[in-house]
mmCIF file of C-alpha atoms in Angstrom:
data_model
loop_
_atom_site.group_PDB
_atom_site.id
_atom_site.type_symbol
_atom_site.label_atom_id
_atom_site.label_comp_id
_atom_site.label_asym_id
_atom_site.label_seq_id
_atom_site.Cartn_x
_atom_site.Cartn_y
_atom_site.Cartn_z
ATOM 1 C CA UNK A 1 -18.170 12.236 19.890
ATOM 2 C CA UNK A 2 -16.115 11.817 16.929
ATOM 3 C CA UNK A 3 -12.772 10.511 16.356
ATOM 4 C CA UNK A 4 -11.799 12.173 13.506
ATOM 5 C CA UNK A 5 -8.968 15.048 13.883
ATOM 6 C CA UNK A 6 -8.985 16.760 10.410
ATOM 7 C CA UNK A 7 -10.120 16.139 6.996
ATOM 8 C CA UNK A 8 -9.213 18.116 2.999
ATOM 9 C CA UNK A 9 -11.165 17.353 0.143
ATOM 10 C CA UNK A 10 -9.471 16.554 -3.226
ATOM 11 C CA UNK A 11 -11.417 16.877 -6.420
ATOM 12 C CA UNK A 12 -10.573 16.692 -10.499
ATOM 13 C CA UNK A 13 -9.645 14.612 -14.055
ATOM 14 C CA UNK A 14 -6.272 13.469 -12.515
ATOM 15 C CA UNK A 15 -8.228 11.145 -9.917
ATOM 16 C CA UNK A 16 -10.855 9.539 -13.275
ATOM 17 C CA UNK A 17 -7.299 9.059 -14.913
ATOM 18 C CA UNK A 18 -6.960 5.374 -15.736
ATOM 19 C CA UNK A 19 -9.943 4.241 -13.155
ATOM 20 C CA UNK A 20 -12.366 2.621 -15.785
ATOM 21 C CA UNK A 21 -9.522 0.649 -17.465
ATOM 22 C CA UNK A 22 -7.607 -0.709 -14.285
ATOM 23 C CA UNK A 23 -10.425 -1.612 -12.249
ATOM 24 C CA UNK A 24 -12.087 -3.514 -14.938
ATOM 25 C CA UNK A 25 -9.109 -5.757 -15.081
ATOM 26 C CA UNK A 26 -9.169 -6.079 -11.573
ATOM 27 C CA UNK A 27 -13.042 -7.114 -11.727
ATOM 28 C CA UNK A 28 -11.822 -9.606 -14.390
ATOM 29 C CA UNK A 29 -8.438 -11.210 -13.122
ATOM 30 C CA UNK A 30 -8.237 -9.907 -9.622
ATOM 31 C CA UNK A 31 -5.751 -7.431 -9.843
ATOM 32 C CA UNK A 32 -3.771 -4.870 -11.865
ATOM 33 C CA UNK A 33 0.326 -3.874 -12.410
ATOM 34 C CA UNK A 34 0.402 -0.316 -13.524
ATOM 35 C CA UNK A 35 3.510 1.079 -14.187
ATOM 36 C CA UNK A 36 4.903 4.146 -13.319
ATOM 37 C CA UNK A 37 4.499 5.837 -17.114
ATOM 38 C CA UNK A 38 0.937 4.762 -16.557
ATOM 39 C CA UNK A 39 0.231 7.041 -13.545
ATOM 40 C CA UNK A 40 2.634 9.814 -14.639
ATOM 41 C CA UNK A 41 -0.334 11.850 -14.395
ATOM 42 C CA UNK A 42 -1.566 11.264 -11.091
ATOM 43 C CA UNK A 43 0.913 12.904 -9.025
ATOM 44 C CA UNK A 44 3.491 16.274 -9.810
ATOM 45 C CA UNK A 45 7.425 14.761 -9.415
ATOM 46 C CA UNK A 46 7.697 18.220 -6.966
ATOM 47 C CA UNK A 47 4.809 15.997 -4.710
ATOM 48 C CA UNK A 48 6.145 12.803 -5.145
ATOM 49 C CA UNK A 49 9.669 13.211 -4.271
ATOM 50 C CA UNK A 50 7.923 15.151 -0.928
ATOM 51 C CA UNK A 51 5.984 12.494 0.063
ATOM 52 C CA UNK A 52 9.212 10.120 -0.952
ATOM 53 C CA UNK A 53 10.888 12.177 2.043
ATOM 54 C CA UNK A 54 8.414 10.763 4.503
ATOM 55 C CA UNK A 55 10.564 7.349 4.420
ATOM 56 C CA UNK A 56 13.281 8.962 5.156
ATOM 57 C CA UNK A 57 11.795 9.354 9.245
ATOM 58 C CA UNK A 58 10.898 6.026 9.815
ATOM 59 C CA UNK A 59 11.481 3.994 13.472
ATOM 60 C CA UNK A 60 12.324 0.045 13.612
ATOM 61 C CA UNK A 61 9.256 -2.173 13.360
ATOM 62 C CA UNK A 62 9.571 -3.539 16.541
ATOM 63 C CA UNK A 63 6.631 -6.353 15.532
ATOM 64 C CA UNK A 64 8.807 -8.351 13.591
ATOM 65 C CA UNK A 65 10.878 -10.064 16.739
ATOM 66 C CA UNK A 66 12.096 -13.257 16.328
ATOM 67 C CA UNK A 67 11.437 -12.961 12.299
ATOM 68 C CA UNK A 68 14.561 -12.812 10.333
ATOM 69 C CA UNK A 69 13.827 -9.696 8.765
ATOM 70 C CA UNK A 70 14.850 -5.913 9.409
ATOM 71 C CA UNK A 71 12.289 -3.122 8.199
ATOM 72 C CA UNK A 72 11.387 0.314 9.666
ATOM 73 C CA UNK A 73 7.297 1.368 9.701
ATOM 74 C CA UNK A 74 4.644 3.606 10.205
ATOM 75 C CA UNK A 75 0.900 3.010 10.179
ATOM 76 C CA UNK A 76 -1.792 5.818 9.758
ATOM 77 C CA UNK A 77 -5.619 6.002 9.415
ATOM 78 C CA UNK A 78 -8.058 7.946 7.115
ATOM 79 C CA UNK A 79 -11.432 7.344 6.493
ATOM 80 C CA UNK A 80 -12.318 8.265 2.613
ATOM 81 C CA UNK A 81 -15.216 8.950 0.832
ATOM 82 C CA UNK A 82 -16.102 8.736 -2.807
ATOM 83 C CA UNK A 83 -18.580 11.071 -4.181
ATOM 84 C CA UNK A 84 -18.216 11.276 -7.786
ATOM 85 C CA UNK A 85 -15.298 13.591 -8.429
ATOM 86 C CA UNK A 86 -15.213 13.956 -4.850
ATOM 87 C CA UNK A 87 -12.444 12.876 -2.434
ATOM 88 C CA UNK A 88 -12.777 13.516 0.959
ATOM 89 C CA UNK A 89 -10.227 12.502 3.549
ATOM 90 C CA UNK A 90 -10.757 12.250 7.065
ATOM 91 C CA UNK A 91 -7.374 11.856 9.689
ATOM 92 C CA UNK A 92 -8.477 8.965 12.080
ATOM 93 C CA UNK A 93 -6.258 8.215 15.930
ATOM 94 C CA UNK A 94 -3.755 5.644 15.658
ATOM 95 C CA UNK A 95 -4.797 2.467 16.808
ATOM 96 C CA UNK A 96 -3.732 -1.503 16.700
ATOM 97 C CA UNK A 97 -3.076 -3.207 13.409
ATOM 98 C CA UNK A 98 -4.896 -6.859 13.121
ATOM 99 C CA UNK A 99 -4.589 -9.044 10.200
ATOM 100 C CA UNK A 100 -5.590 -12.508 11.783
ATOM 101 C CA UNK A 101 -6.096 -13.824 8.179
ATOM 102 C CA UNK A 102 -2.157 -14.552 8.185
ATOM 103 C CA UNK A 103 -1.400 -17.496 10.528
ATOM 104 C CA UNK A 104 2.600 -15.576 11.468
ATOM 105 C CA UNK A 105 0.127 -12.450 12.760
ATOM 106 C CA UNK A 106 -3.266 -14.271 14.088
ATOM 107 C CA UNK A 107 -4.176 -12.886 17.519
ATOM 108 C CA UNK A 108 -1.342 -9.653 17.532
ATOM 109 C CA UNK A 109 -1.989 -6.460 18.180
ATOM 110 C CA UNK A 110 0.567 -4.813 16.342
ATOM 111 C CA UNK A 111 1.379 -1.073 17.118
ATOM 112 C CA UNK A 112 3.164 0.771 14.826
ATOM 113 C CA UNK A 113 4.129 4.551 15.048
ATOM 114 C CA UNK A 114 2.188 6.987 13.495
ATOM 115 C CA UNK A 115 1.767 8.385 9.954
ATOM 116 C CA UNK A 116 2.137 12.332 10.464
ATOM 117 C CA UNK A 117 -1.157 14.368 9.470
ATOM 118 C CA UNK A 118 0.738 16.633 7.444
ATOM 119 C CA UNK A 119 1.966 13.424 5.320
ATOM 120 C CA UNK A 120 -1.341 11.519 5.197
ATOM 121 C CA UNK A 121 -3.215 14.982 3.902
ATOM 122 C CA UNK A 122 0.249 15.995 1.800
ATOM 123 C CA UNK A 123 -0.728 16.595 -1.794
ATOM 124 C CA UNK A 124 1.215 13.743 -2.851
ATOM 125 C CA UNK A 125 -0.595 11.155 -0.832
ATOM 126 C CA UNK A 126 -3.673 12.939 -1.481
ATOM 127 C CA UNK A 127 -2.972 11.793 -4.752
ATOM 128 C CA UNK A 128 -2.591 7.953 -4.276
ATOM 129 C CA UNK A 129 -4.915 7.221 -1.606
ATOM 130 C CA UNK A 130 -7.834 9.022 -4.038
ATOM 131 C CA UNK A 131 -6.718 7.117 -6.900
ATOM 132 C CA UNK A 132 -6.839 3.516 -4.747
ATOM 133 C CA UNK A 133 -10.294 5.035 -3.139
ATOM 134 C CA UNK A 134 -11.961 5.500 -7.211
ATOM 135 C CA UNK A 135 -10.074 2.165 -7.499
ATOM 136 C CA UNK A 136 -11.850 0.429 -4.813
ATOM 137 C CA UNK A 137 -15.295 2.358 -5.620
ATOM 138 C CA UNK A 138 -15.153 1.048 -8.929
ATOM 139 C CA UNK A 139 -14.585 -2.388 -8.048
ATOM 140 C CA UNK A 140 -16.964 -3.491 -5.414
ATOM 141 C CA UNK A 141 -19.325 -0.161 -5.501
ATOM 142 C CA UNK A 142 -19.066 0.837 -1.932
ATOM 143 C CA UNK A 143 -18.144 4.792 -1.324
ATOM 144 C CA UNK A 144 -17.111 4.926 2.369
ATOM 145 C CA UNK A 145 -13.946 3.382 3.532
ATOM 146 C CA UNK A 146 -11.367 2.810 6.282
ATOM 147 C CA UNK A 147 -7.883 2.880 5.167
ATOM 148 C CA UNK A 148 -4.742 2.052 6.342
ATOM 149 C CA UNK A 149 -1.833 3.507 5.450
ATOM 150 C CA UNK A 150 1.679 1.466 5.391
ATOM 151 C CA UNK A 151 5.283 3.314 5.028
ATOM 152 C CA UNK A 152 7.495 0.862 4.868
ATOM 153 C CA UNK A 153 10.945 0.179 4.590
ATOM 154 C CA UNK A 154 12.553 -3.134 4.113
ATOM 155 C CA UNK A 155 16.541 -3.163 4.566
ATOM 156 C CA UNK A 156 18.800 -5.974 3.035
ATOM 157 C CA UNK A 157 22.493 -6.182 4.161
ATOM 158 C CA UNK A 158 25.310 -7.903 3.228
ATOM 159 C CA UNK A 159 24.599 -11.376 4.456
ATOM 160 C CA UNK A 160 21.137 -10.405 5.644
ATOM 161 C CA UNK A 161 18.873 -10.126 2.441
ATOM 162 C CA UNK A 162 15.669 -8.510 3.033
ATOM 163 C CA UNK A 163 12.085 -9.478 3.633
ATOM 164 C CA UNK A 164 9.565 -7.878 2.293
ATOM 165 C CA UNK A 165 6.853 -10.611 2.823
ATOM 166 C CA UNK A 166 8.357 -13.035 5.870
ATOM 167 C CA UNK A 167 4.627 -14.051 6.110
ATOM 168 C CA UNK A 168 4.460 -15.732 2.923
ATOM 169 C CA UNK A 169 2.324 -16.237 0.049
ATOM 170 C CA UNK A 170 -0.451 -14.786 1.625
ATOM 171 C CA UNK A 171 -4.125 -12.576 1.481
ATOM 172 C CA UNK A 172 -3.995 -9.542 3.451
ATOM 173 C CA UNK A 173 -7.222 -9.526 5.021
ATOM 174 C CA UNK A 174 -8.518 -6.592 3.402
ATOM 175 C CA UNK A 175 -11.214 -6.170 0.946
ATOM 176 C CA UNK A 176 -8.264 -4.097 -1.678
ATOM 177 C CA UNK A 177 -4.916 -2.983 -1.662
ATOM 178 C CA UNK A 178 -2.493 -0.248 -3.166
ATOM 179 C CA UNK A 179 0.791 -0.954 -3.360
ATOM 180 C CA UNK A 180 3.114 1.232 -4.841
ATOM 181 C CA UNK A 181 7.305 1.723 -4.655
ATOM 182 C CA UNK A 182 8.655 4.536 -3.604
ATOM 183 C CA UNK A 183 12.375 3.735 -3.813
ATOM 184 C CA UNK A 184 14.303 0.638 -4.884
ATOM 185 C CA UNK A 185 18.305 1.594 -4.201
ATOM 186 C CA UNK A 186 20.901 -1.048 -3.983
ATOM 187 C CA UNK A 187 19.285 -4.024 -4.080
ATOM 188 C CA UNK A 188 18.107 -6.579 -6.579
ATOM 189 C CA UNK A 189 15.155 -9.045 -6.122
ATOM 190 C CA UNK A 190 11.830 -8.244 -5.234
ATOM 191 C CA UNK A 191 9.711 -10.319 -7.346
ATOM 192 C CA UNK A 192 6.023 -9.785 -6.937
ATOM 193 C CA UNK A 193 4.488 -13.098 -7.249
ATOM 194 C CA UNK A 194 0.375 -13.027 -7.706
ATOM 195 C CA UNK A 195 -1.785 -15.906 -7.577
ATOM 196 C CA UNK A 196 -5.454 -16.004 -8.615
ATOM 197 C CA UNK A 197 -7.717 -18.358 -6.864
ATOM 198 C CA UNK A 198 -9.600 -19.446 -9.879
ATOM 199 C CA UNK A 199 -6.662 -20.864 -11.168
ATOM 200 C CA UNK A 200 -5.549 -18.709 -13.850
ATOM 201 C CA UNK A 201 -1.757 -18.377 -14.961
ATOM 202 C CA UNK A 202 0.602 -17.162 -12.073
ATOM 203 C CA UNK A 203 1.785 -13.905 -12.959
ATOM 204 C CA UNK A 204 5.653 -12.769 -11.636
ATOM 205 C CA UNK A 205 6.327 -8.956 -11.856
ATOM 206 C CA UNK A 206 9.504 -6.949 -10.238
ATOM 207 C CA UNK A 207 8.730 -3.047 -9.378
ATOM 208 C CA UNK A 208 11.451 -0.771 -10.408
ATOM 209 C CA UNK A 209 10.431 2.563 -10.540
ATOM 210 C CA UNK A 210 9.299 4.575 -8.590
ATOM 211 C CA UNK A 211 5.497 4.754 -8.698
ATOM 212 C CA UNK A 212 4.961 0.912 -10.101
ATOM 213 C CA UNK A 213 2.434 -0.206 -8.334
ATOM 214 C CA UNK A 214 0.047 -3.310 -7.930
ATOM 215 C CA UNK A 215 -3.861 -3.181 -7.244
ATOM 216 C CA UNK A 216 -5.776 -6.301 -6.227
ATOM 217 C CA UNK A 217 -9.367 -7.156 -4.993
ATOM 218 C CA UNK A 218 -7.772 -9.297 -2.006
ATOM 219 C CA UNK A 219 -10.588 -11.802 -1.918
ATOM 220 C CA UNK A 220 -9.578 -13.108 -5.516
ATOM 221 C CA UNK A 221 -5.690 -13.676 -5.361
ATOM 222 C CA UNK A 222 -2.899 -13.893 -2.700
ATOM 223 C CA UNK A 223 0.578 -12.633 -3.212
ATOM 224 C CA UNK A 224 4.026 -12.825 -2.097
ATOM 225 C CA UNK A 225 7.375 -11.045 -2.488
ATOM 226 C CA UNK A 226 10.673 -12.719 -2.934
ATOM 227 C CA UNK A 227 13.789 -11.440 -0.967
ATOM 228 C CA UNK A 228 15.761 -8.511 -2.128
ATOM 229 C CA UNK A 229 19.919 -9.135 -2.231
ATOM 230 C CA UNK A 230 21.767 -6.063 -1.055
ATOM 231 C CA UNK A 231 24.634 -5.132 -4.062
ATOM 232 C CA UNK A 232 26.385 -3.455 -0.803
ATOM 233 C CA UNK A 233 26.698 -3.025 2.315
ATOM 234 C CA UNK A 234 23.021 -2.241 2.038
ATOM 235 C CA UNK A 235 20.056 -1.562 0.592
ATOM 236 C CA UNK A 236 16.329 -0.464 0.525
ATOM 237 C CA UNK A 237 12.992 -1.383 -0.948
ATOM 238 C CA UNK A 238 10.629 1.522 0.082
ATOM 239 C CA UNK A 239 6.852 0.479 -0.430
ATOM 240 C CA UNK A 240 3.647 2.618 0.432
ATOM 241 C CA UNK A 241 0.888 0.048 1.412
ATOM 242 C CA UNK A 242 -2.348 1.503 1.295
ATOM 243 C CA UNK A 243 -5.903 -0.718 2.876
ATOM 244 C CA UNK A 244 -9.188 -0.314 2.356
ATOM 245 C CA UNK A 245 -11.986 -1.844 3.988
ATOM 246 C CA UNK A 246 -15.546 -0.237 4.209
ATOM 247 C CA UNK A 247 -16.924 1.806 6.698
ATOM 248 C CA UNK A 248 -19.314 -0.618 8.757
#
């Protein structure tokens, strides 16, 4: 019996777009900031202001109690395969998010609710998850993978700033990892901090636009994210988070 519900195929140039140049950086340094002018091609702004909806639906992360922090979430599942010019996306059941490599979320099973299908096969995300998948491909070689994709919303208030990383500088447990903002309104903050283990310069980036986004092999840096200030009564950092691990 399988437990996959549905699965679309995406294929052509947009996905090569950029994949031999970022992921040899991130075979080099660990990871890659690639701004949003960078992937204009990737995704239509019809597709990406769709998908940008999707945060709009979001319920409290109820898995942050007793952490100062606020955010709203949703977790889905895909698997992915690479195949050349292939993509192929397969919609996995919801199930428990581990990540016992950070010491605040050792030993939780953390359920979030889920990603809709219609949003994980949307064009949009379509888009970004194949991009990470070549990503991924090119930088360790395996074609099969479990993903996990993150909506999240972190909300700072007057008096409250928010948290987008109340773990910590930290490794995500995960062999790489797509980050990339979807909305940044009303706050300031949010500096990306990243941290190569063999020592190399520290490198401090802040995403802006919509669409800068981060790539890292997680086994060669860890990372953090400073507060973000609300300029108002509040204000949001939108981030889509997207795992990848291989398919055992």
């Amino acid at each position: 019996m399988t437990d996959i519900i549905s699965s679309t195929t995406t294929t052509g140039q947009q996905l090569r777009d950029g994949v031999p140049t970022f992921s040899e950086q991130v075979r080099r340094t660990g990871f890659v900031v690639m701004r949003k002018q960078e992937l204009a091609g990737l995704i239509s702004d019809a597709d990406l202001e769709e998908l940008r909806g999707a945060w709009e639906n979001l319920p409290v992360d109820t898995q942050v109690d007793g952490v100062d922090v606020y955010r709203e979430r949703r977790y889905g599942r895909l698997r992915v395969d690479v195949d050349g010019d292939t993509v192929t996306f397969e919609v996995l059941p919801n199930a428990v998010f581990r990540q016992d490599s950070i010491p605040l979320w050792k030993g939780k099973d953390r359920v979030f609710e889920p990603v809709a299908e219609d949003v994980l096969l949307s064009a949009g995300m379509r888009a970004l998850v194949g991009f990470n998948a070549r990503m991924a491909t090119a930088v360790n070689g395996n074609t099969s993978w479990k993903v996990g994709v993150h909506l999240v919303r972190v909300v700072a208030r007057a008096g409250a700033d928010g948290q987008p990383t109340p773990e910590g500088r930290h490794r995500d447990g995960h062999s790489c990892v797509g980050l990339h903002l979807m909305r940044r309104d009303g706050v300031t903050g949010g500096l990306s901090t990243v941290h190569p283990n063999d020592g190399s310069d520290i490198v401090r980036t802040t995403l802006l636009q919509p669409l800068d986004s981060i790539f890292f092999d997680d086994n060669m840096i860890t990372h953090e994210v400073s507060p973000t200030v609300s300029e108002g009564a509040s204000g949001v950092r939108d981030m889509l988070q997207i795992d990848f691990n291989p398919v055992a």
